[in-house]
mmCIF file of N, CA, C and O in Angstrom:
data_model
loop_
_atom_site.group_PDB
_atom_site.id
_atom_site.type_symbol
_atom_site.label_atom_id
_atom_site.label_comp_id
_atom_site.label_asym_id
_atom_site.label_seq_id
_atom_site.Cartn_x
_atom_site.Cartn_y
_atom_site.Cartn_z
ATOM 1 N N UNK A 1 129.152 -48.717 -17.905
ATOM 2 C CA UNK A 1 130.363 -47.919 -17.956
ATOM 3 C C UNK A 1 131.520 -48.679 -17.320
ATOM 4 O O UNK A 1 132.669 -48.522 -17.733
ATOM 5 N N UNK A 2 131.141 -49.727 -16.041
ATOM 6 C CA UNK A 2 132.056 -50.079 -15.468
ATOM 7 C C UNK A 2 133.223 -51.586 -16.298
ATOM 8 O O UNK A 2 134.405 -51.914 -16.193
ATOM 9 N N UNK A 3 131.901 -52.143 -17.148
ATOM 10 C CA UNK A 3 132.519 -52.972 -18.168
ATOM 11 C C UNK A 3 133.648 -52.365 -19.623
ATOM 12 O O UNK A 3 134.600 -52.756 -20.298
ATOM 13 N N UNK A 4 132.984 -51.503 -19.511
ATOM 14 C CA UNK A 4 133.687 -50.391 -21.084
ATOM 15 C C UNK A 4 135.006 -49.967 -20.247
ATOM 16 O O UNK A 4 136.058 -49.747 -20.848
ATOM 17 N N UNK A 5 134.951 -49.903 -19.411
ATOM 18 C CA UNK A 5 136.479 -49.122 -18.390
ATOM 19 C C UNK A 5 137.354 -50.662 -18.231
ATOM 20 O O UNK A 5 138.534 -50.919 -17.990
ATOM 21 N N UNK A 6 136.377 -51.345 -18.443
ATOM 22 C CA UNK A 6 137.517 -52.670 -17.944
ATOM 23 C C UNK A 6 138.007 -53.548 -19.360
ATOM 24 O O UNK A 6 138.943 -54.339 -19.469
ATOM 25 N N UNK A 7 136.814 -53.010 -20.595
ATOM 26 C CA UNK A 7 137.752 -53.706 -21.447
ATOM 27 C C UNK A 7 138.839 -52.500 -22.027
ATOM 28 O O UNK A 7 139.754 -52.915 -22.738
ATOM 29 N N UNK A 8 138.780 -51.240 -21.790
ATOM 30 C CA UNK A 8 139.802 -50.103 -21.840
ATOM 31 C C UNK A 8 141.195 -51.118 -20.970
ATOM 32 O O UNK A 8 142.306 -51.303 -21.465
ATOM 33 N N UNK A 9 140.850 -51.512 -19.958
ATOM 34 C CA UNK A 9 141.836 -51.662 -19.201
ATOM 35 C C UNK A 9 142.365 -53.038 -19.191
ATOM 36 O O UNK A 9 143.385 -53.311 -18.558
ATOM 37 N N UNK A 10 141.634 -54.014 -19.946
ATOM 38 C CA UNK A 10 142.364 -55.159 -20.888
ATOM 39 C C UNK A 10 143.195 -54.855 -21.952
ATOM 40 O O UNK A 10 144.261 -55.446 -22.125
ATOM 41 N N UNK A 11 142.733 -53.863 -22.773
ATOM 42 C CA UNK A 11 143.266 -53.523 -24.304
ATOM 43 C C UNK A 11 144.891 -52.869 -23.467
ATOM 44 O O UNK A 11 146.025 -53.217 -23.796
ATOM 45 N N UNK A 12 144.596 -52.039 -22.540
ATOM 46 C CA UNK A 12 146.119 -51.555 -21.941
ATOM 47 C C UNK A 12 147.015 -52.458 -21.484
ATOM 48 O O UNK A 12 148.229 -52.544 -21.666
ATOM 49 N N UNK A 13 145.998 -53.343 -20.656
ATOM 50 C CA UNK A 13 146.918 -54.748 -20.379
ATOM 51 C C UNK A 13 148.201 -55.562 -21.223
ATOM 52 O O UNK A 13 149.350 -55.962 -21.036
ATOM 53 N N UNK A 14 146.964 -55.492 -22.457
ATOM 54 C CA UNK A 14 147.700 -56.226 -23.476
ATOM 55 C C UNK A 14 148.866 -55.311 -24.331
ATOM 56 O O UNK A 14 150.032 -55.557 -24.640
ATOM 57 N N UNK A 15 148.116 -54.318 -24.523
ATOM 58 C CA UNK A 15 149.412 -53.576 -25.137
ATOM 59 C C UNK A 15 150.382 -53.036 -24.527
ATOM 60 O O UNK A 15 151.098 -52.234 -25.127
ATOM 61 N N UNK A 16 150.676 -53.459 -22.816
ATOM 62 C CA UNK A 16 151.896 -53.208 -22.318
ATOM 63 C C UNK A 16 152.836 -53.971 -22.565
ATOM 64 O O UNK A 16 153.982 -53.737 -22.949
ATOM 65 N N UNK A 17 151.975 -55.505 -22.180
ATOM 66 C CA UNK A 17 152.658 -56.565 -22.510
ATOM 67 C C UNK A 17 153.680 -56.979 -23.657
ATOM 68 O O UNK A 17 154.753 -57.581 -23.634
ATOM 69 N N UNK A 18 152.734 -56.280 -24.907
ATOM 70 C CA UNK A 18 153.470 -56.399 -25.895
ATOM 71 C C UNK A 18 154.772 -55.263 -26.348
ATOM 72 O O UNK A 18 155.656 -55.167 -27.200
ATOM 73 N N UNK A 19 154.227 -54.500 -25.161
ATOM 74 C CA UNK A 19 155.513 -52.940 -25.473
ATOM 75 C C UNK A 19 156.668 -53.417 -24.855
ATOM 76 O O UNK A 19 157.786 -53.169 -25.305
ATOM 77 N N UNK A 20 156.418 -54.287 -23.553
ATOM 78 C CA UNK A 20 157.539 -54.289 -22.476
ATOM 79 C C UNK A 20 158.624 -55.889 -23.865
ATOM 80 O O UNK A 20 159.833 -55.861 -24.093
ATOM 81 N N UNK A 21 157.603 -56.978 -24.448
ATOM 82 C CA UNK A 21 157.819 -57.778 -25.253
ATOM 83 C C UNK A 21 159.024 -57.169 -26.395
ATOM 84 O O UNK A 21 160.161 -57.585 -26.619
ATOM 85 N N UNK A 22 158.549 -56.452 -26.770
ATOM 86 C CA UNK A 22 159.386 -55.169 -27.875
ATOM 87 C C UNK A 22 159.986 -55.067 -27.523
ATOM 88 O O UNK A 22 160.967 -55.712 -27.892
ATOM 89 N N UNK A 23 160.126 -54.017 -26.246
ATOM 90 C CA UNK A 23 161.438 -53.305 -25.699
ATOM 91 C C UNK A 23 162.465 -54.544 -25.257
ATOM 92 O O UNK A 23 163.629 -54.152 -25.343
ATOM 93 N N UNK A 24 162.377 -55.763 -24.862
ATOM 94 C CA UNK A 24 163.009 -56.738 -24.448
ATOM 95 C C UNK A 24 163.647 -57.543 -25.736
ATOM 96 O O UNK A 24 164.112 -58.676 -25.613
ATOM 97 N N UNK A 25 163.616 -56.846 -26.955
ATOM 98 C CA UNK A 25 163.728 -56.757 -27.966
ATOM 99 C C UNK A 25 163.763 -58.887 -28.350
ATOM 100 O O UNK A 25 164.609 -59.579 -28.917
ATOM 101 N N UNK A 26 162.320 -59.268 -27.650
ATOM 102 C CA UNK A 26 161.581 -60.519 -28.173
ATOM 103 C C UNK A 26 161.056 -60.599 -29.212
ATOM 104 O O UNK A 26 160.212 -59.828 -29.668
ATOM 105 N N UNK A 27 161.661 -61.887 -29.877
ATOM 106 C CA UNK A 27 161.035 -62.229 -31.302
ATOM 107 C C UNK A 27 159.533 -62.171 -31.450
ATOM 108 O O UNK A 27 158.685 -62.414 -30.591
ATOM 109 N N UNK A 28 159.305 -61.651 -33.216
ATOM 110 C CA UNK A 28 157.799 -61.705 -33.154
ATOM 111 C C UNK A 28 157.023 -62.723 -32.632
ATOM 112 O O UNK A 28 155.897 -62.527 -32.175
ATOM 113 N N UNK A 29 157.594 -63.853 -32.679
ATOM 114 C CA UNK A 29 156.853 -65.069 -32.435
ATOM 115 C C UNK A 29 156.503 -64.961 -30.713
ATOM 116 O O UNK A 29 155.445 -65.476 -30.352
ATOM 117 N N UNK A 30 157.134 -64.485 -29.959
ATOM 118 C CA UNK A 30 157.392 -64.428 -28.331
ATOM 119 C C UNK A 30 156.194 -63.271 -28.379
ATOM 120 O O UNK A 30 155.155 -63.220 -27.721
ATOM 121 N N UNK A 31 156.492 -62.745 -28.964
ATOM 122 C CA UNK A 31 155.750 -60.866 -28.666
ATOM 123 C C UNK A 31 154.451 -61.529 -28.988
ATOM 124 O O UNK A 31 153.710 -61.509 -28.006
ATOM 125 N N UNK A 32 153.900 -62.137 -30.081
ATOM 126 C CA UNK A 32 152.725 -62.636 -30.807
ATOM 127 C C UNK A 32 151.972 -63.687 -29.688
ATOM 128 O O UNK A 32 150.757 -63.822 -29.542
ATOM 129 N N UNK A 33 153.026 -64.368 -28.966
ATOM 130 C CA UNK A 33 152.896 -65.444 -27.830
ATOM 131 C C UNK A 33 152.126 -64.554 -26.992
ATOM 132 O O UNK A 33 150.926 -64.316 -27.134
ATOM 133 N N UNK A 34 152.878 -64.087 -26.127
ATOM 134 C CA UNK A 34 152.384 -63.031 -24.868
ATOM 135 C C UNK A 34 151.438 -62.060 -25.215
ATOM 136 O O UNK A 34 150.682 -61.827 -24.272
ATOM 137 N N UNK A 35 151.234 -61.498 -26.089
ATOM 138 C CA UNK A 35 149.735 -61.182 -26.546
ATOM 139 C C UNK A 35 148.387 -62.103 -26.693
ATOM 140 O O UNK A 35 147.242 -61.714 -26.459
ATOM 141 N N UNK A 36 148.776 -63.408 -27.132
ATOM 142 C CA UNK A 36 147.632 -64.286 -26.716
ATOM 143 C C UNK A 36 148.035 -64.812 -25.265
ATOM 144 O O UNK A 36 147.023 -64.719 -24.571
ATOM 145 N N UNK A 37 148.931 -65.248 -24.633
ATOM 146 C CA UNK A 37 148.719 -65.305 -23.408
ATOM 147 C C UNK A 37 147.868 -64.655 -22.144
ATOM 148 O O UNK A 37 146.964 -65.084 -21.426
ATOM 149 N N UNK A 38 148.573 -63.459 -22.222
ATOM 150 C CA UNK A 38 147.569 -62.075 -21.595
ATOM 151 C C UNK A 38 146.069 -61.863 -21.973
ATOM 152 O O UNK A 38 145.289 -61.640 -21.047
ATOM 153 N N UNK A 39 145.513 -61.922 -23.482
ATOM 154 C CA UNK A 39 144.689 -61.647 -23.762
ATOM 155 C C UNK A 39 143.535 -62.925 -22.956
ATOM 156 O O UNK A 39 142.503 -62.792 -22.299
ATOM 157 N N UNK A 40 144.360 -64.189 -23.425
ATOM 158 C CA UNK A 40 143.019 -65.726 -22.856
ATOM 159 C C UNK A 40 143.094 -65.185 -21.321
ATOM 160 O O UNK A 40 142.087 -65.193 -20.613
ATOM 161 N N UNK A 41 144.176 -64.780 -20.920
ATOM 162 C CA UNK A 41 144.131 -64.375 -19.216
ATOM 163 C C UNK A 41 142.881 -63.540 -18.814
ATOM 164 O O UNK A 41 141.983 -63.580 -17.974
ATOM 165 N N UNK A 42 143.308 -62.732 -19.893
ATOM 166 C CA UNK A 42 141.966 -61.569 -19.207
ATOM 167 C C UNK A 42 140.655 -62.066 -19.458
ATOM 168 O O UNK A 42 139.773 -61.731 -18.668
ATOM 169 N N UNK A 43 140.361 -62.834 -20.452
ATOM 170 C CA UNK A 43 139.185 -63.400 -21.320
ATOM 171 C C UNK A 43 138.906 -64.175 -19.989
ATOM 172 O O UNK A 43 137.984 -63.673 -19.347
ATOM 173 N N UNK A 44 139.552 -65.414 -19.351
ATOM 174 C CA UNK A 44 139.639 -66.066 -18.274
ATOM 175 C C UNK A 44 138.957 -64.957 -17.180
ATOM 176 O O UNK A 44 137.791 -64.607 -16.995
ATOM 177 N N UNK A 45 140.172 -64.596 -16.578
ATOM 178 C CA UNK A 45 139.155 -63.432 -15.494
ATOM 179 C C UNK A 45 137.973 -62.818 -15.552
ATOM 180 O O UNK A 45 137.160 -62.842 -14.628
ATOM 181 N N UNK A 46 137.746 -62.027 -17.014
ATOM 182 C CA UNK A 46 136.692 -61.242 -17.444
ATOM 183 C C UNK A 46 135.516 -62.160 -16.826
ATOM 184 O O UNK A 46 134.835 -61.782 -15.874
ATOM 185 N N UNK A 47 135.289 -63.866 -17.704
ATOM 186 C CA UNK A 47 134.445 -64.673 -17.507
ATOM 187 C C UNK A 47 133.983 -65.118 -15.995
ATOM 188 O O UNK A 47 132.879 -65.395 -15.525
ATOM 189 N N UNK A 48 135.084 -65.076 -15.530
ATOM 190 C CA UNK A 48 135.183 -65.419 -14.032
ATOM 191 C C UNK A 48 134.634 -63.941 -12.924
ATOM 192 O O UNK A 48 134.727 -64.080 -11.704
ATOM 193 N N UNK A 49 134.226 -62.943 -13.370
ATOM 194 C CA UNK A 49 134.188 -61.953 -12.550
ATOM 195 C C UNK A 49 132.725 -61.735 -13.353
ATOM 196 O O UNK A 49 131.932 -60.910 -12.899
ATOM 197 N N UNK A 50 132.394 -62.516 -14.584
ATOM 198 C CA UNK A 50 130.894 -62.228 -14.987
ATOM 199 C C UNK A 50 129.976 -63.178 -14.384
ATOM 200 O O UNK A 50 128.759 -63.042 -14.262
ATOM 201 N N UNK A 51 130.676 -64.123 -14.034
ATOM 202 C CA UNK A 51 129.775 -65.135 -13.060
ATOM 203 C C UNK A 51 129.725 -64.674 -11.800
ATOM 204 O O UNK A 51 128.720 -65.123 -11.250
ATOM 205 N N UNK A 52 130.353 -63.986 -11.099
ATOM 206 C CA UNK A 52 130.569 -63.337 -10.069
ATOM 207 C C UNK A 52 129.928 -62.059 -9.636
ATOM 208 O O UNK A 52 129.642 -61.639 -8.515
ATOM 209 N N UNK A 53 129.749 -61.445 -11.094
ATOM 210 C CA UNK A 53 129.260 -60.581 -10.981
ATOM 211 C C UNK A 53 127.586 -60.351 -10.596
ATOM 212 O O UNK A 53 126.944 -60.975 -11.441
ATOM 213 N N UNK A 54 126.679 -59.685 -9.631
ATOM 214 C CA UNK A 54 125.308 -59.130 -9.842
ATOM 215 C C UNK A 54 124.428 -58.670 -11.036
ATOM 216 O O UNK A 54 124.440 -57.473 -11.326
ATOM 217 N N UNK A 55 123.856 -59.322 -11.570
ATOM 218 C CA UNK A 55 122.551 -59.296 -12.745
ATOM 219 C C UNK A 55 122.176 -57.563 -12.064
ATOM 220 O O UNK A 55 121.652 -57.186 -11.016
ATOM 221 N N UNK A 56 122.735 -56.857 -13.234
ATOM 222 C CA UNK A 56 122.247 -55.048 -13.090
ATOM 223 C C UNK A 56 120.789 -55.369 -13.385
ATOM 224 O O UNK A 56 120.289 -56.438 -13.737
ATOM 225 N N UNK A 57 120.130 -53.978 -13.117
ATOM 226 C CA UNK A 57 119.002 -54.170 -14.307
ATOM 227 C C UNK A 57 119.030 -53.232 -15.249
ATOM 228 O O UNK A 57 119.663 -52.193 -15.063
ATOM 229 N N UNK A 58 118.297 -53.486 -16.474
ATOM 230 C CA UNK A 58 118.386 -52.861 -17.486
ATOM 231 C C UNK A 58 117.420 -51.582 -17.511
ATOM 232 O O UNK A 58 116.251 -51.642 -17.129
ATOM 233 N N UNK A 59 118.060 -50.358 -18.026
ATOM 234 C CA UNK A 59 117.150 -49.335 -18.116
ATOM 235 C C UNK A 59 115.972 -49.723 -19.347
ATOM 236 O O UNK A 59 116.141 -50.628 -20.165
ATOM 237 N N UNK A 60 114.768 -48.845 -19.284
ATOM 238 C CA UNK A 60 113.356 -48.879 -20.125
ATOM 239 C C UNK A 60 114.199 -48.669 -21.308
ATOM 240 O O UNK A 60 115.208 -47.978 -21.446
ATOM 241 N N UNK A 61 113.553 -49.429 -22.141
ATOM 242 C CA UNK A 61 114.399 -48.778 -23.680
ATOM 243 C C UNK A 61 115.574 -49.215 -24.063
ATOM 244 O O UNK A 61 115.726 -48.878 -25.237
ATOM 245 N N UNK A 62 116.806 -50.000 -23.532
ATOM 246 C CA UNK A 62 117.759 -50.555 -23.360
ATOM 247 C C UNK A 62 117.592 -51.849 -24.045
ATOM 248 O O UNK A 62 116.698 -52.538 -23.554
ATOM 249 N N UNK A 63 118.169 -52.325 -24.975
ATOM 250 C CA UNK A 63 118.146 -53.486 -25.575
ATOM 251 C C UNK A 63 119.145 -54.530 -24.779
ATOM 252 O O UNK A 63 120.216 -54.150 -24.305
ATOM 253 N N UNK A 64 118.602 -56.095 -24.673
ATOM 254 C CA UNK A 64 119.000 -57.382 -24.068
ATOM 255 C C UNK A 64 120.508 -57.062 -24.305
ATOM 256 O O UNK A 64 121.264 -56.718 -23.397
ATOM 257 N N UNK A 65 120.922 -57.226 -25.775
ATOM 258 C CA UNK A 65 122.293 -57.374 -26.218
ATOM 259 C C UNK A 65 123.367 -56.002 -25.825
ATOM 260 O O UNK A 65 124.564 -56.218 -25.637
ATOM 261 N N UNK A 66 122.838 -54.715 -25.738
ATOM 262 C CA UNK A 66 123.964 -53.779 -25.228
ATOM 263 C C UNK A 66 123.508 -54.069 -23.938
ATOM 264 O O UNK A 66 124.609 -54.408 -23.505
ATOM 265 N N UNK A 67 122.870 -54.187 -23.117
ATOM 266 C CA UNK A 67 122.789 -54.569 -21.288
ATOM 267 C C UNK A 67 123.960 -55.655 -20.996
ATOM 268 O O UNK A 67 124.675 -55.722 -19.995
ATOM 269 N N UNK A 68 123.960 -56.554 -22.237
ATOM 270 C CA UNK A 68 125.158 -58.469 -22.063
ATOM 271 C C UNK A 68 126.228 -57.731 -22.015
ATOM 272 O O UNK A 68 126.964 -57.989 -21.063
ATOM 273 N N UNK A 69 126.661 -56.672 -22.906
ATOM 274 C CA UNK A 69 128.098 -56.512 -23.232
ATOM 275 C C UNK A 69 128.219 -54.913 -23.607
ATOM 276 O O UNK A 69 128.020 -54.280 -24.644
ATOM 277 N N UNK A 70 128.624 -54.570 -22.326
ATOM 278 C CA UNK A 70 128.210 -52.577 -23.145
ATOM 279 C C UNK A 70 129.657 -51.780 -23.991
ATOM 280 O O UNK A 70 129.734 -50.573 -24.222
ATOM 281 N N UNK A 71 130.578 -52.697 -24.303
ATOM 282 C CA UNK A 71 131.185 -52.748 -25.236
ATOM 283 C C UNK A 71 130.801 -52.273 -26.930
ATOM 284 O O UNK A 71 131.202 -51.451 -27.754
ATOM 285 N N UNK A 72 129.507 -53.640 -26.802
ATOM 286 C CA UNK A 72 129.365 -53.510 -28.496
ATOM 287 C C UNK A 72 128.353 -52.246 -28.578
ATOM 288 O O UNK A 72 128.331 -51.741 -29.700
ATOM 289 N N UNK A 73 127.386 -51.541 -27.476
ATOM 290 C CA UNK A 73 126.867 -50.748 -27.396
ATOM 291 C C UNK A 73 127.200 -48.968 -28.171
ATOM 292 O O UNK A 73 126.658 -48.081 -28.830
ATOM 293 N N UNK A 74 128.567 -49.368 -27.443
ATOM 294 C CA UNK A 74 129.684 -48.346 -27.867
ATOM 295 C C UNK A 74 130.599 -48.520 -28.887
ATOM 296 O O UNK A 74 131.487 -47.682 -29.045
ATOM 297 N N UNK A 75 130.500 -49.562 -29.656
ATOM 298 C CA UNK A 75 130.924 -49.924 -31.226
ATOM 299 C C UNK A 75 132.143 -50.462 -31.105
ATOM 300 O O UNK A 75 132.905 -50.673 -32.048
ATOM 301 N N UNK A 76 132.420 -50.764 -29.618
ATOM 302 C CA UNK A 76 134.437 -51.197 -29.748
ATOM 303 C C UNK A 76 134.137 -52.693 -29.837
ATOM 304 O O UNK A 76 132.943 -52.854 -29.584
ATOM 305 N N UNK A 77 134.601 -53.569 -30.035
ATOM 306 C CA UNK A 77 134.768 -54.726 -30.357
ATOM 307 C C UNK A 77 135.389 -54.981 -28.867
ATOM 308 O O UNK A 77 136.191 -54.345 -28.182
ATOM 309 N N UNK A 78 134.437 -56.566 -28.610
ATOM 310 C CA UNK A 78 134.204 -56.896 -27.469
ATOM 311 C C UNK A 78 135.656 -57.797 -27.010
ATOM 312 O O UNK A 78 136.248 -58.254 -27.988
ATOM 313 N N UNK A 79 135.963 -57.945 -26.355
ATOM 314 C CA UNK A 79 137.389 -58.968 -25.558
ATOM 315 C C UNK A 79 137.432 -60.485 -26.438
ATOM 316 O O UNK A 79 138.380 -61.101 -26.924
ATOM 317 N N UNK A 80 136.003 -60.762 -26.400
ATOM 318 C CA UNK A 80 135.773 -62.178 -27.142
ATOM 319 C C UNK A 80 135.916 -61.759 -28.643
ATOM 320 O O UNK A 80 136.083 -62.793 -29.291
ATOM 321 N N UNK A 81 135.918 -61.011 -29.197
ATOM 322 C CA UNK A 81 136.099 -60.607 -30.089
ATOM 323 C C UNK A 81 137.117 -60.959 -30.813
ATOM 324 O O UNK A 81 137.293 -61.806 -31.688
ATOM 325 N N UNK A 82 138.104 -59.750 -30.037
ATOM 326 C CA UNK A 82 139.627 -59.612 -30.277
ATOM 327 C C UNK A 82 140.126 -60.924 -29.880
ATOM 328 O O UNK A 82 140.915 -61.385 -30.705
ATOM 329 N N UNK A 83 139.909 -61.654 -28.881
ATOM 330 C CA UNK A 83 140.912 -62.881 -28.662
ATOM 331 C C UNK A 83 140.394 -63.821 -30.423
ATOM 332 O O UNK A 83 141.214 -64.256 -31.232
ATOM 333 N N UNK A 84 138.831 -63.895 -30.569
ATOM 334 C CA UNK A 84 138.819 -64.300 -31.589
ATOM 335 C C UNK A 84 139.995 -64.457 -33.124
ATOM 336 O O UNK A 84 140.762 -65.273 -33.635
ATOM 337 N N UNK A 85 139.417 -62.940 -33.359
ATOM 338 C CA UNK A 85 140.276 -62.140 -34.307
ATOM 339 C C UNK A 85 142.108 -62.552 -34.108
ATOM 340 O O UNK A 85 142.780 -63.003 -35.036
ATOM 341 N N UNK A 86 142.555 -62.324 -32.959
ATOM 342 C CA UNK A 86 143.947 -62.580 -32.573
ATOM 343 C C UNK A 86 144.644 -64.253 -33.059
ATOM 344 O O UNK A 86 145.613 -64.524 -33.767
ATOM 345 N N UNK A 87 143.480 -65.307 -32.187
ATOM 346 C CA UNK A 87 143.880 -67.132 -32.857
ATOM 347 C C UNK A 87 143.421 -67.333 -34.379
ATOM 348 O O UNK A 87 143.716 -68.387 -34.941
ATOM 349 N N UNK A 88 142.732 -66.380 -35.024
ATOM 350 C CA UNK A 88 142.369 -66.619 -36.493
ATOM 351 C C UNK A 88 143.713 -66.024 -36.923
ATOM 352 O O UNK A 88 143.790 -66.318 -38.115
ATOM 353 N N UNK A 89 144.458 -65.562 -36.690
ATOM 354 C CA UNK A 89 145.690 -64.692 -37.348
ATOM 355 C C UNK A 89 146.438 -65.274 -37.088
ATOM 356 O O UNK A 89 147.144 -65.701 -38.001
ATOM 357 N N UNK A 90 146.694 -65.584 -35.946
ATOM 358 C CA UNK A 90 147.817 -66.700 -35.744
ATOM 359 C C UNK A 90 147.904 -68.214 -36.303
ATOM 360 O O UNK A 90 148.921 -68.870 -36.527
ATOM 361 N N UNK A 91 146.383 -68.630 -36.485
ATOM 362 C CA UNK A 91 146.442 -70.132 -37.468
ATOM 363 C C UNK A 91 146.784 -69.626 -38.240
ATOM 364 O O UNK A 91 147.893 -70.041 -38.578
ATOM 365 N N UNK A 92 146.213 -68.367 -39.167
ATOM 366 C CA UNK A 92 146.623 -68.092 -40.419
ATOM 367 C C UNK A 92 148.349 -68.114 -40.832
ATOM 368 O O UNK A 92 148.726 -68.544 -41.922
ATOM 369 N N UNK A 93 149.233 -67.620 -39.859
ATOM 370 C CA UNK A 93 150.302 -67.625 -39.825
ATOM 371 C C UNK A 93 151.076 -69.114 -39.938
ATOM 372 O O UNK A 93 152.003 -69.593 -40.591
ATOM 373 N N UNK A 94 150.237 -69.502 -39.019
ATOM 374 C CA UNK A 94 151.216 -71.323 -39.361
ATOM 375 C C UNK A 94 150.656 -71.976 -40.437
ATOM 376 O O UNK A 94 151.317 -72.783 -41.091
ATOM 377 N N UNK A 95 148.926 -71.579 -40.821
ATOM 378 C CA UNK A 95 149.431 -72.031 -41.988
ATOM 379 C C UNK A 95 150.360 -71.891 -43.470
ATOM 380 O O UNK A 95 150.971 -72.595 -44.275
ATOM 381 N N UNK A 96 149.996 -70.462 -43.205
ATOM 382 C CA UNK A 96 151.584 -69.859 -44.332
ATOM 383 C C UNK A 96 152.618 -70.295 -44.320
ATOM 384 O O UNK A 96 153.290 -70.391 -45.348
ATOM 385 N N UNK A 97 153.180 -70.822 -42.714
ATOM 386 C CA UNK A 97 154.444 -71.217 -42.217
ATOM 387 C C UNK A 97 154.596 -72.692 -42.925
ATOM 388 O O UNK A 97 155.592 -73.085 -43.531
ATOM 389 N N UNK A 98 153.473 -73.359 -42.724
ATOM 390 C CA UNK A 98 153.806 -75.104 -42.790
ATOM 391 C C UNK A 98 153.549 -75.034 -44.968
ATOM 392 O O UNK A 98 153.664 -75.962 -45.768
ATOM 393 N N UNK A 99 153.267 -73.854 -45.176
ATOM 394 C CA UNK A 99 153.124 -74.107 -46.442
ATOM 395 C C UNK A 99 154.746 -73.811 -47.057
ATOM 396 O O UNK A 99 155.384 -74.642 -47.703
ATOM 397 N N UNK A 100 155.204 -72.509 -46.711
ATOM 398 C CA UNK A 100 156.117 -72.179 -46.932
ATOM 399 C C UNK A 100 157.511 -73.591 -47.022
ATOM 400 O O UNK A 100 158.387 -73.928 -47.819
ATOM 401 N N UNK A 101 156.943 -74.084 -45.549
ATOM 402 C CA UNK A 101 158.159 -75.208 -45.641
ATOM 403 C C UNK A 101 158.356 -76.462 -46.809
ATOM 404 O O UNK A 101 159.355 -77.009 -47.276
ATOM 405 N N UNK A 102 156.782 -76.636 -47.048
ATOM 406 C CA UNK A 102 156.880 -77.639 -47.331
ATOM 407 C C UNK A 102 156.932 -77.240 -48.831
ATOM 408 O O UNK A 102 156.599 -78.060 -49.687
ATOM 409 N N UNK A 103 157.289 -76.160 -49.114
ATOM 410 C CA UNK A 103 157.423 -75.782 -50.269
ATOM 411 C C UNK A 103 159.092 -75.671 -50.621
ATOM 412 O O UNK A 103 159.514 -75.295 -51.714
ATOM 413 N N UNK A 104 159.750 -75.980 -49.740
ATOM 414 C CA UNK A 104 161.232 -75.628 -49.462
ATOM 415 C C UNK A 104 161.796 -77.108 -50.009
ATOM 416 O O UNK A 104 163.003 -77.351 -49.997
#
């Protein structure tokens, strides 16, 4: 529960970032920036507080993979996930970009 509350409280992280980004009325490219900034941040910490962290033990009946990450347990898509998902969208973008140009 205490991992599921903390990637709740990454996903808020990030989407402040990108609200306060908005309201500062920053280009998509800035807003798109500081969303992967924040996000590798937390990905960074997350990793750093899992090495840190105490080996729980797992309840009887509890599978290896929801005990690693009780995220995917609960069907939300994990931090590594989303940062995934987030740099695949953004290559995708430059490559549209460098096509676009060179189409100019």
């Amino acid at each position: 529960m205490c991992a599921l509350a903390s990637a709740d409280g990454a996903a808020a992280m990030v989407a402040a970032a990108v609200r306060a980004a908005v309201l500062a009325k920053a280009p998509r490219r800035t807003v798109a920036a500081v969303a992967a900034a924040v996000a590798s941040a937390l990905a960074r910490s997350e990793a750093t507080a899992a090495v840190r962290r105490p080996v729980a033990s797992v309840p009887a009946g509890a599978s290896s993979r929801a005990a690693d990450d009780p995220a995917e347990s609960h069907g939300g898509p994990s931090l590594e996930e989303l940062l995934k998902a987030l740099r695949s969208a953004r290559a995708a973008q430059r490559r549209r970009r460098k096509l676009r140009r060179r189409a100019v």
